[in-house]
Coordinates of C-alpha atoms and ligand atoms in Angstrom, one line a residue:
M29 CA 13.9 10.8 19.8
K30 CA 16.5 11.4 17.1
V31 CA 14.9 11.9 13.7
L32 CA 16.8 12.0 10.5
V33 CA 14.8 13.8 7.8
T34 CA 16.2 13.5 4.2
G35 CA 15.1 16.3 1.9
G36 CA 14.1 18.4 4.8
A37 CA 14.9 21.6 3.0
G38 CA 12.3 20.9 0.3
F39 CA 8.6 21.6 0.4
I40 CA 7.1 18.7 2.2
G41 CA 10.2 17.9 4.3
S42 CA 10.5 21.5 5.7
N43 CA 6.8 21.5 6.6
F44 CA 7.4 18.1 8.3
V45 CA 10.2 19.6 10.4
R46 CA 7.9 22.5 11.5
L47 CA 5.1 20.1 12.4
T48 CA 7.4 17.8 14.2
L49 CA 8.7 20.6 16.5
Q50 CA 5.0 21.1 17.5
V51 CA 3.8 17.5 17.9
K52 CA 7.1 16.0 19.2
P53 CA 8.7 18.8 21.2
E54 CA 11.3 16.3 22.6
A55 CA 12.6 15.4 19.1
R56 CA 16.0 16.3 17.9
I57 CA 16.0 16.7 14.1
T58 CA 18.9 16.3 11.7
V59 CA 18.1 17.3 8.1
L60 CA 20.2 15.7 5.4
D61 CA 19.7 17.7 2.1
A62 CA 21.9 18.2 -0.9
L63 CA 20.4 21.7 -1.4
T64 CA 19.7 21.2 -5.1
Y65 CA 17.8 23.9 -7.0
A66 CA 14.7 22.7 -5.0
G67 CA 16.2 22.9 -1.5
N68 CA 16.4 26.0 0.6
G69 CA 18.0 26.2 4.0
E70 CA 15.8 29.2 4.7
S71 CA 12.7 27.0 4.7
L72 CA 13.8 25.5 8.0
P73 CA 12.9 27.1 11.3
A74 CA 15.8 28.6 13.4
D75 CA 15.6 26.3 16.4
E76 CA 18.3 24.6 18.4
R77 CA 16.5 21.3 18.0
V78 CA 17.1 21.3 14.2
R79 CA 20.4 21.0 12.4
L80 CA 21.0 21.0 8.6
I81 CA 23.8 18.8 7.0
Q82 CA 24.4 19.5 3.4
G83 CA 25.0 16.2 1.6
D84 CA 23.9 13.6 -0.9
I85 CA 21.7 10.7 0.1
A86 CA 23.6 8.6 -2.5
D87 CA 26.9 9.2 -0.6
P88 CA 27.3 6.1 1.7
D89 CA 29.9 7.7 4.0
V90 CA 27.6 10.7 4.9
V91 CA 24.5 8.5 5.1
N92 CA 26.1 5.8 7.3
E93 CA 27.4 8.3 9.8
L94 CA 24.0 10.0 10.2
V95 CA 21.8 6.9 10.1
K96 CA 24.0 5.3 12.8
N97 CA 23.0 8.1 15.2
A98 CA 19.2 8.1 14.4
D99 CA 16.2 6.4 15.9
V100 CA 14.1 6.9 12.8
V101 CA 14.8 8.0 9.2
V102 CA 12.0 9.8 7.4
H103 CA 12.9 9.8 3.7
F104 CA 11.5 12.8 1.7
A105 CA 14.6 13.5 -0.5
A106 CA 13.8 13.1 -4.2
E107 CA 13.8 14.7 -7.5
S108 CA 10.1 15.6 -7.6
H109 CA 9.1 17.4 -10.8
N110 CA 7.7 15.5 -13.7
D111 CA 8.5 18.2 -16.3
N112 CA 12.2 18.1 -15.3
S113 CA 12.3 14.3 -15.6
L114 CA 11.2 14.6 -19.2
D115 CA 14.1 17.1 -19.8
N116 CA 16.8 15.2 -18.0
P117 CA 16.0 11.9 -16.3
W118 CA 19.5 11.1 -14.8
P119 CA 19.2 13.1 -11.5
F120 CA 15.9 11.1 -10.9
V121 CA 17.7 7.8 -11.2
H122 CA 20.6 9.0 -9.1
T123 CA 18.5 10.4 -6.2
N124 CA 15.3 8.4 -6.2
V125 CA 16.9 5.0 -7.0
V126 CA 20.5 5.0 -6.0
G127 CA 19.8 7.4 -3.0
T128 CA 17.0 5.2 -1.6
F129 CA 19.2 2.1 -2.1
T130 CA 22.0 3.8 -0.1
L131 CA 19.7 4.7 2.7
L132 CA 18.2 1.2 2.8
E133 CA 21.7 -0.3 3.1
A134 CA 22.5 2.0 6.0
V135 CA 19.3 1.3 7.9
R136 CA 19.8 -2.4 7.3
R137 CA 23.3 -2.2 8.7
H138 CA 22.4 -0.1 11.8
D139 CA 18.9 -1.5 12.4
V140 CA 17.1 1.8 12.2
R141 CA 13.4 2.3 11.6
F142 CA 12.7 3.8 8.1
H143 CA 9.7 5.6 6.6
H144 CA 9.7 6.0 2.8
I145 CA 7.7 8.9 1.3
S146 CA 6.3 8.1 -2.0
T147 CA 3.6 9.3 -4.4
D148 CA 0.3 8.3 -6.0
E149 CA 1.9 8.7 -9.5
V150 CA 3.5 5.3 -9.2
Y151 CA 0.1 3.8 -10.0
G152 CA -0.1 5.5 -13.4
D153 CA -3.4 7.3 -14.1
L154 CA -7.1 6.7 -14.0
E155 CA -9.8 7.6 -16.6
L156 CA -11.9 10.6 -15.7
D157 CA -15.0 8.4 -15.4
D158 CA -13.4 5.4 -13.6
P159 CA -15.3 4.7 -10.4
A160 CA -12.1 3.2 -8.9
K161 CA -9.5 5.1 -6.9
F162 CA -5.9 4.0 -6.1
T163 CA -5.7 1.5 -3.2
P164 CA -2.6 -0.1 -1.6
T165 CA -3.1 -3.1 -4.0
T166 CA -3.4 -1.2 -7.3
P167 CA -0.7 -2.5 -9.7
Y168 CA 2.2 -0.2 -10.3
N169 CA 2.1 1.4 -13.8
P170 CA 4.2 4.6 -13.8
S171 CA 4.2 6.9 -16.9
S172 CA 7.1 9.3 -16.6
P173 CA 10.8 8.9 -15.6
S174 CA 9.9 10.7 -12.4
S175 CA 7.1 8.2 -11.5
A176 CA 9.2 5.2 -12.7
T177 CA 12.1 6.1 -10.4
K178 CA 9.7 6.6 -7.4
A179 CA 8.1 3.2 -8.2
G180 CA 11.6 1.7 -8.3
S181 CA 12.4 3.1 -4.9
D182 CA 9.2 1.8 -3.4
L183 CA 10.0 -1.7 -4.8
L184 CA 13.5 -1.5 -3.3
V185 CA 11.9 -0.8 0.1
R186 CA 9.5 -3.7 -0.2
A187 CA 12.4 -6.0 -1.1
W188 CA 14.6 -4.8 1.8
V189 CA 11.7 -5.5 4.2
R190 CA 11.1 -9.0 2.9
S191 CA 14.7 -10.1 2.3
F192 CA 16.6 -8.3 5.1
Q193 CA 13.8 -7.6 7.7
V194 CA 14.4 -3.9 7.5
E195 CA 11.8 -2.1 9.6
A196 CA 10.2 0.1 7.0
T197 CA 6.8 1.5 6.0
I198 CA 5.8 3.3 2.8
S199 CA 3.3 6.1 2.2
N200 CA 1.9 7.2 -1.2
C201 CA 0.3 10.6 -1.1
S202 CA -1.6 12.7 -3.6
N203 CA -0.8 16.2 -4.8
N204 CA 0.2 18.5 -1.9
Y205 CA -0.4 22.3 -1.6
G206 CA 0.6 24.8 1.0
P207 CA 3.5 27.2 1.9
L208 CA 7.1 26.6 0.9
Q209 CA 6.4 24.8 -2.3
H210 CA 8.8 25.5 -5.2
V211 CA 7.4 27.9 -7.8
E212 CA 7.9 25.3 -10.6
K213 CA 4.9 23.4 -9.3
F214 CA 1.4 24.0 -10.6
I215 CA -0.2 26.1 -7.8
P216 CA 2.7 28.3 -6.8
R217 CA 3.6 28.9 -10.5
Q218 CA 0.2 30.4 -11.1
I219 CA 0.1 32.4 -7.9
T220 CA 3.5 33.9 -8.6
N221 CA 2.8 34.5 -12.3
I222 CA -0.3 36.6 -11.3
I223 CA 1.8 38.5 -8.7
D224 CA 4.2 39.3 -11.6
G225 CA 1.4 40.3 -14.0
V226 CA 1.8 37.2 -16.1
K227 CA -1.1 35.0 -17.0
P228 CA -1.4 31.5 -15.5
K229 CA -0.4 28.6 -17.8
L230 CA -2.8 25.7 -18.3
Y231 CA -1.4 22.5 -19.9
G232 CA -3.7 21.3 -22.8
A233 CA -7.4 21.6 -22.1
G234 CA -6.9 21.5 -18.3
L235 CA -9.2 18.5 -17.8
N236 CA -6.6 16.5 -15.9
V237 CA -7.6 15.8 -12.3
R238 CA -5.4 15.9 -9.2
D239 CA -6.4 14.9 -5.7
W240 CA -5.3 17.9 -3.6
I241 CA -4.3 17.6 0.1
H242 CA -2.8 20.2 2.4
V243 CA 0.8 19.5 3.2
D244 CA 0.1 19.5 7.0
D245 CA -2.4 16.7 6.5
H246 CA 0.2 14.7 4.5
N247 CA 2.7 15.1 7.4
S248 CA 0.2 14.3 10.2
A249 CA -0.5 11.0 8.4
V250 CA 3.3 10.3 8.2
W251 CA 3.5 10.6 12.0
A252 CA 0.5 8.4 12.4
I253 CA 2.2 5.8 10.3
I254 CA 5.5 6.0 12.1
D255 CA 3.8 5.9 15.5
R256 CA 1.1 3.2 14.8
G257 CA 1.7 1.7 11.3
R258 CA 2.6 -1.9 10.8
I259 CA 6.1 -2.7 9.5
G260 CA 6.2 -3.7 5.8
E261 CA 2.8 -2.0 5.0
T262 CA 1.9 0.6 2.4
Y263 CA -0.5 3.4 3.5
L264 CA -2.2 5.7 1.0
I265 CA -2.7 9.4 2.0
G266 CA -5.4 11.5 0.5
A267 CA -8.2 13.8 1.5
D268 CA -10.8 13.3 -1.3
G269 CA -9.8 16.6 -3.0
E270 CA -10.2 15.8 -6.7
L271 CA -10.4 18.9 -8.9
D272 CA -9.5 19.5 -12.5
N273 CA -6.6 21.9 -13.3
K274 CA -8.9 24.4 -15.1
T275 CA -11.1 24.7 -12.0
V276 CA -8.0 25.2 -9.8
I277 CA -6.7 28.0 -12.1
E278 CA -10.1 29.7 -12.0
M279 CA -10.2 29.5 -8.2
I280 CA -6.7 31.0 -7.9
L281 CA -7.7 33.8 -10.3
E282 CA -10.8 34.5 -8.3
V283 CA -9.0 34.5 -4.9
M284 CA -6.5 37.0 -6.4
G285 CA -9.2 39.3 -7.8
Q286 CA -8.7 38.5 -11.5
P287 CA -11.2 37.5 -14.2
R288 CA -11.7 33.7 -14.1
D289 CA -10.7 33.4 -17.7
A290 CA -7.5 35.4 -17.6
Y291 CA -5.2 32.4 -18.3
D292 CA -3.2 31.0 -21.3
H293 CA -3.5 27.5 -22.7
V294 CA 0.0 26.2 -23.4
A295 CA 1.4 23.0 -24.9
D296 CA 0.5 19.8 -23.0
R297 CA 3.0 17.8 -21.0
P298 CA 4.0 14.7 -23.1
G299 CA 2.5 11.5 -21.5
H300 CA 0.5 13.7 -19.1
D301 CA -1.3 11.5 -16.5
M302 CA -5.1 12.2 -16.7
R303 CA -6.3 11.6 -13.2
Y304 CA -5.0 10.6 -9.8
A305 CA -7.4 9.7 -6.9
I306 CA -6.6 8.2 -3.6
D307 CA -8.7 5.8 -1.5
A308 CA -7.3 6.4 2.0
T309 CA -9.7 4.1 3.8
K310 CA -6.9 1.8 5.3
T311 CA -5.0 4.8 6.7
R312 CA -8.1 6.3 8.2
E313 CA -9.6 3.1 9.7
E314 CA -6.4 1.4 10.8
L315 CA -4.5 4.4 12.2
G316 CA -7.5 6.7 13.1
W317 CA -6.0 9.5 11.0
E318 CA -8.2 12.2 9.6
P319 CA -7.3 15.2 7.4
G320 CA -7.8 18.6 9.2
F321 CA -8.1 20.8 6.1
R322 CA -11.5 20.1 4.5
D323 CA -12.0 23.4 2.7
F324 CA -9.7 23.7 -0.4
A325 CA -10.9 27.2 -1.2
A326 CA -9.9 28.4 2.2
G327 CA -6.5 26.5 2.1
L328 CA -5.8 28.0 -1.3
A329 CA -6.6 31.5 0.0
D330 CA -4.1 31.0 2.8
T331 CA -1.5 29.7 0.4
V332 CA -2.0 32.8 -1.9
A333 CA -1.5 35.0 1.2
W334 CA 1.6 33.1 2.1
Y335 CA 3.2 33.7 -1.3
R336 CA 2.2 37.4 -1.3
E337 CA 3.9 37.8 2.1
H338 CA 7.0 35.8 1.3
E339 CA 8.3 37.1 -2.0
D340 CA 11.8 37.2 -0.6
W341 CA 11.6 33.4 -0.2
W342 CA 10.5 32.6 -3.8
R343 CA 11.8 35.5 -5.9
R344 CA 15.3 33.9 -6.3
Q345 CA 13.7 30.7 -7.9
K346 CA 11.3 32.3 -10.2
A347 CA 13.3 33.5 -13.2
E348 CA 15.2 30.2 -13.4
A349 CA 12.0 28.2 -13.2
E350 CA 10.4 30.2 -16.0
E351 CA 13.6 29.9 -18.1
R352 CA 13.3 26.1 -17.9
Y353 CA 9.6 26.3 -18.9
A354 CA 10.4 28.6 -21.8
R355 CA 12.9 26.0 -23.1
L356 CA 10.2 23.3 -22.8
G357 CA 7.6 25.5 -24.6
R358 CA 5.3 25.5 -21.6
Ligands
NAD426 P1 11.0 19.1 -3.3 O1 11.6 19.0 -4.7 O2 10.4 20.3 -2.9 O3 12.1 18.7 -2.2 C1 13.1 17.7 -2.4 C2 14.3 18.0 -1.5 O4 15.2 16.9 -1.6 C3 15.0 19.2 -1.8 O5 15.3 20.0 -0.6 C4 16.3 18.8 -2.4 O6 17.4 19.6 -2.2 C5 16.5 17.4 -1.8 N1 17.3 16.5 -2.5 C6 17.2 16.2 -3.9 N2 18.2 15.3 -4.2 C7 18.9 15.0 -3.1 C8 20.0 14.2 -2.8 N3 20.6 13.4 -3.8 N4 20.4 14.1 -1.6 C9 19.9 14.8 -0.6 N5 18.9 15.7 -0.8 C10 18.4 15.8 -2.0 O7 10.0 17.8 -3.2 P2 8.6 17.7 -2.3 O8 7.5 18.2 -3.1 O9 8.9 18.2 -1.0 O10 8.5 16.1 -2.3 C11 9.1 15.4 -1.2 C12 8.7 13.9 -1.3 O11 7.3 13.8 -1.3 C13 9.2 13.3 -2.6 O12 9.7 12.0 -2.3 C14 8.0 13.3 -3.5 O13 8.0 12.2 -4.4 C15 6.9 13.0 -2.5 N6 5.6 13.5 -2.8 C16 5.4 14.8 -3.3 C17 4.1 15.3 -3.6 C18 3.9 16.7 -4.0 O14 2.7 17.0 -4.3 N7 4.8 17.6 -4.0 C19 3.0 14.4 -3.5 C20 3.3 13.1 -3.1 C21 4.5 12.7 -2.7
TDX427 O1 2.2 25.4 -15.3 C1 1.6 24.3 -15.1 N1 0.4 24.1 -15.7 C2 -0.4 22.9 -15.6 O2 -1.5 22.8 -16.2 C3 2.1 23.2 -14.3 C4 3.5 23.4 -13.7 C5 1.4 22.1 -14.2 N2 0.2 21.9 -14.8 C6 -0.6 20.7 -14.6 C7 0.1 19.4 -14.7 C8 -0.6 18.5 -13.7 O3 -1.7 17.9 -14.3 O4 -1.0 20.7 -13.2 C9 -1.0 19.4 -12.6 C10 -0.1 19.4 -11.4 O5 1.3 19.6 -11.9 P1 2.5 19.5 -10.9 O6 2.5 20.5 -9.9 O7 3.7 19.4 -11.8 O8 2.3 18.0 -10.2 P2 2.2 16.5 -10.8 O9 2.8 16.3 -12.1 O10 0.7 16.2 -10.6 O11 3.1 15.8 -9.7 C11 2.9 16.0 -8.3 O12 2.2 15.0 -7.7 C12 2.9 13.8 -7.6 C13 4.2 16.3 -7.6 O13 4.9 17.4 -8.1 C14 5.0 15.0 -7.5 O14 6.2 15.2 -6.8 C15 4.2 14.0 -6.9 O15 5.0 12.8 -6.9

């Protein structure tokens, strides 16, 4: 099986490549990645079954050539950070919308199976006391330029399935944690701050809730969808991991041997979504998928250990990421 992984030098994509080598040892993997600030070739394992092509998913020539030779395209490439989209939305429109369009045109032309990786933030947010969670029929209601461009890309996929019979599926997953995540994101930012002797930074009061899932559980669900999912369907991926940000910061501090209150409150993110929560019943019942990581505290401790052991991997990103936060006042 020839698998084309877009964005495979990023956080979730590189973990997907690693998982694929284990669960599909016969697969040959081509990673197409622009190696933006968020991509790192060193995240990929050195293995003769994996090759990295540096290129832009919005470049039809590069995309056509690679899609033509693939059996399945798994599309992770994206601009993925909300704070950056508030600073400069254009790369989000380029990659998330134009890039996804370019891939869809190529899979349509060459009749190749496509799986689109999306996010729960396309549904907007929930109130803290809302008994409902997001389901595959929740109306789209994105808040930020990042979520709006991801929502736009999902709608393009749906239209290409219906109008052009493209063989595609979509997954919308909740917040991922684990190794190889860029230090701009919430959990790695706090871990690496503490390693550097800097206090963690909590936006606003920290009551916002995210539904945490280990990156390997996200990726095992992606394979379940590619293997057994129905064409044209949307599958939600989540592991019932709701926690507020204040609690997560306190847990990180505790794992790292610091007082639980040794963090700073900083300015809130404009338009900050209050709560995300996934109902993954359809994915569990229809595909027989179950998350393997059920103990967030243990997964967090492993993640802390990974960042302690891989300073050479993240050190290069850290100063630049903190400079961007300093400009945003966060
Ligand atoms: P990431 O920012 O770590 O990685 C994105 C990768 O895409 C990088 O390697 C980058 O170089 C590459 N890329 C960006 N623009 C490109 C372009 N024009 N052409 C080719 N490559 C390009 O992101 P991530 O956290 O790994 O997220 C991957 C996907 O999963 C995204 O679609 C995101 O919306 C989705 N998702 C993420 C989360 C999360 O918690 N991180 C949760 C749900 C869904
Ligand atoms: O320093 C921080 N302090 C803080 O309190 C940072 C960086 C974040 N936060 C808060 C904001 C959010 O409520 O933590 C929460 C998580 O923030 P992010 O890691 O930026 O993730 P989020 O905005 O929830 O978006 C994530 O989930 C949806 C992914 O980054 C997206 O790619 C995915 O689409």
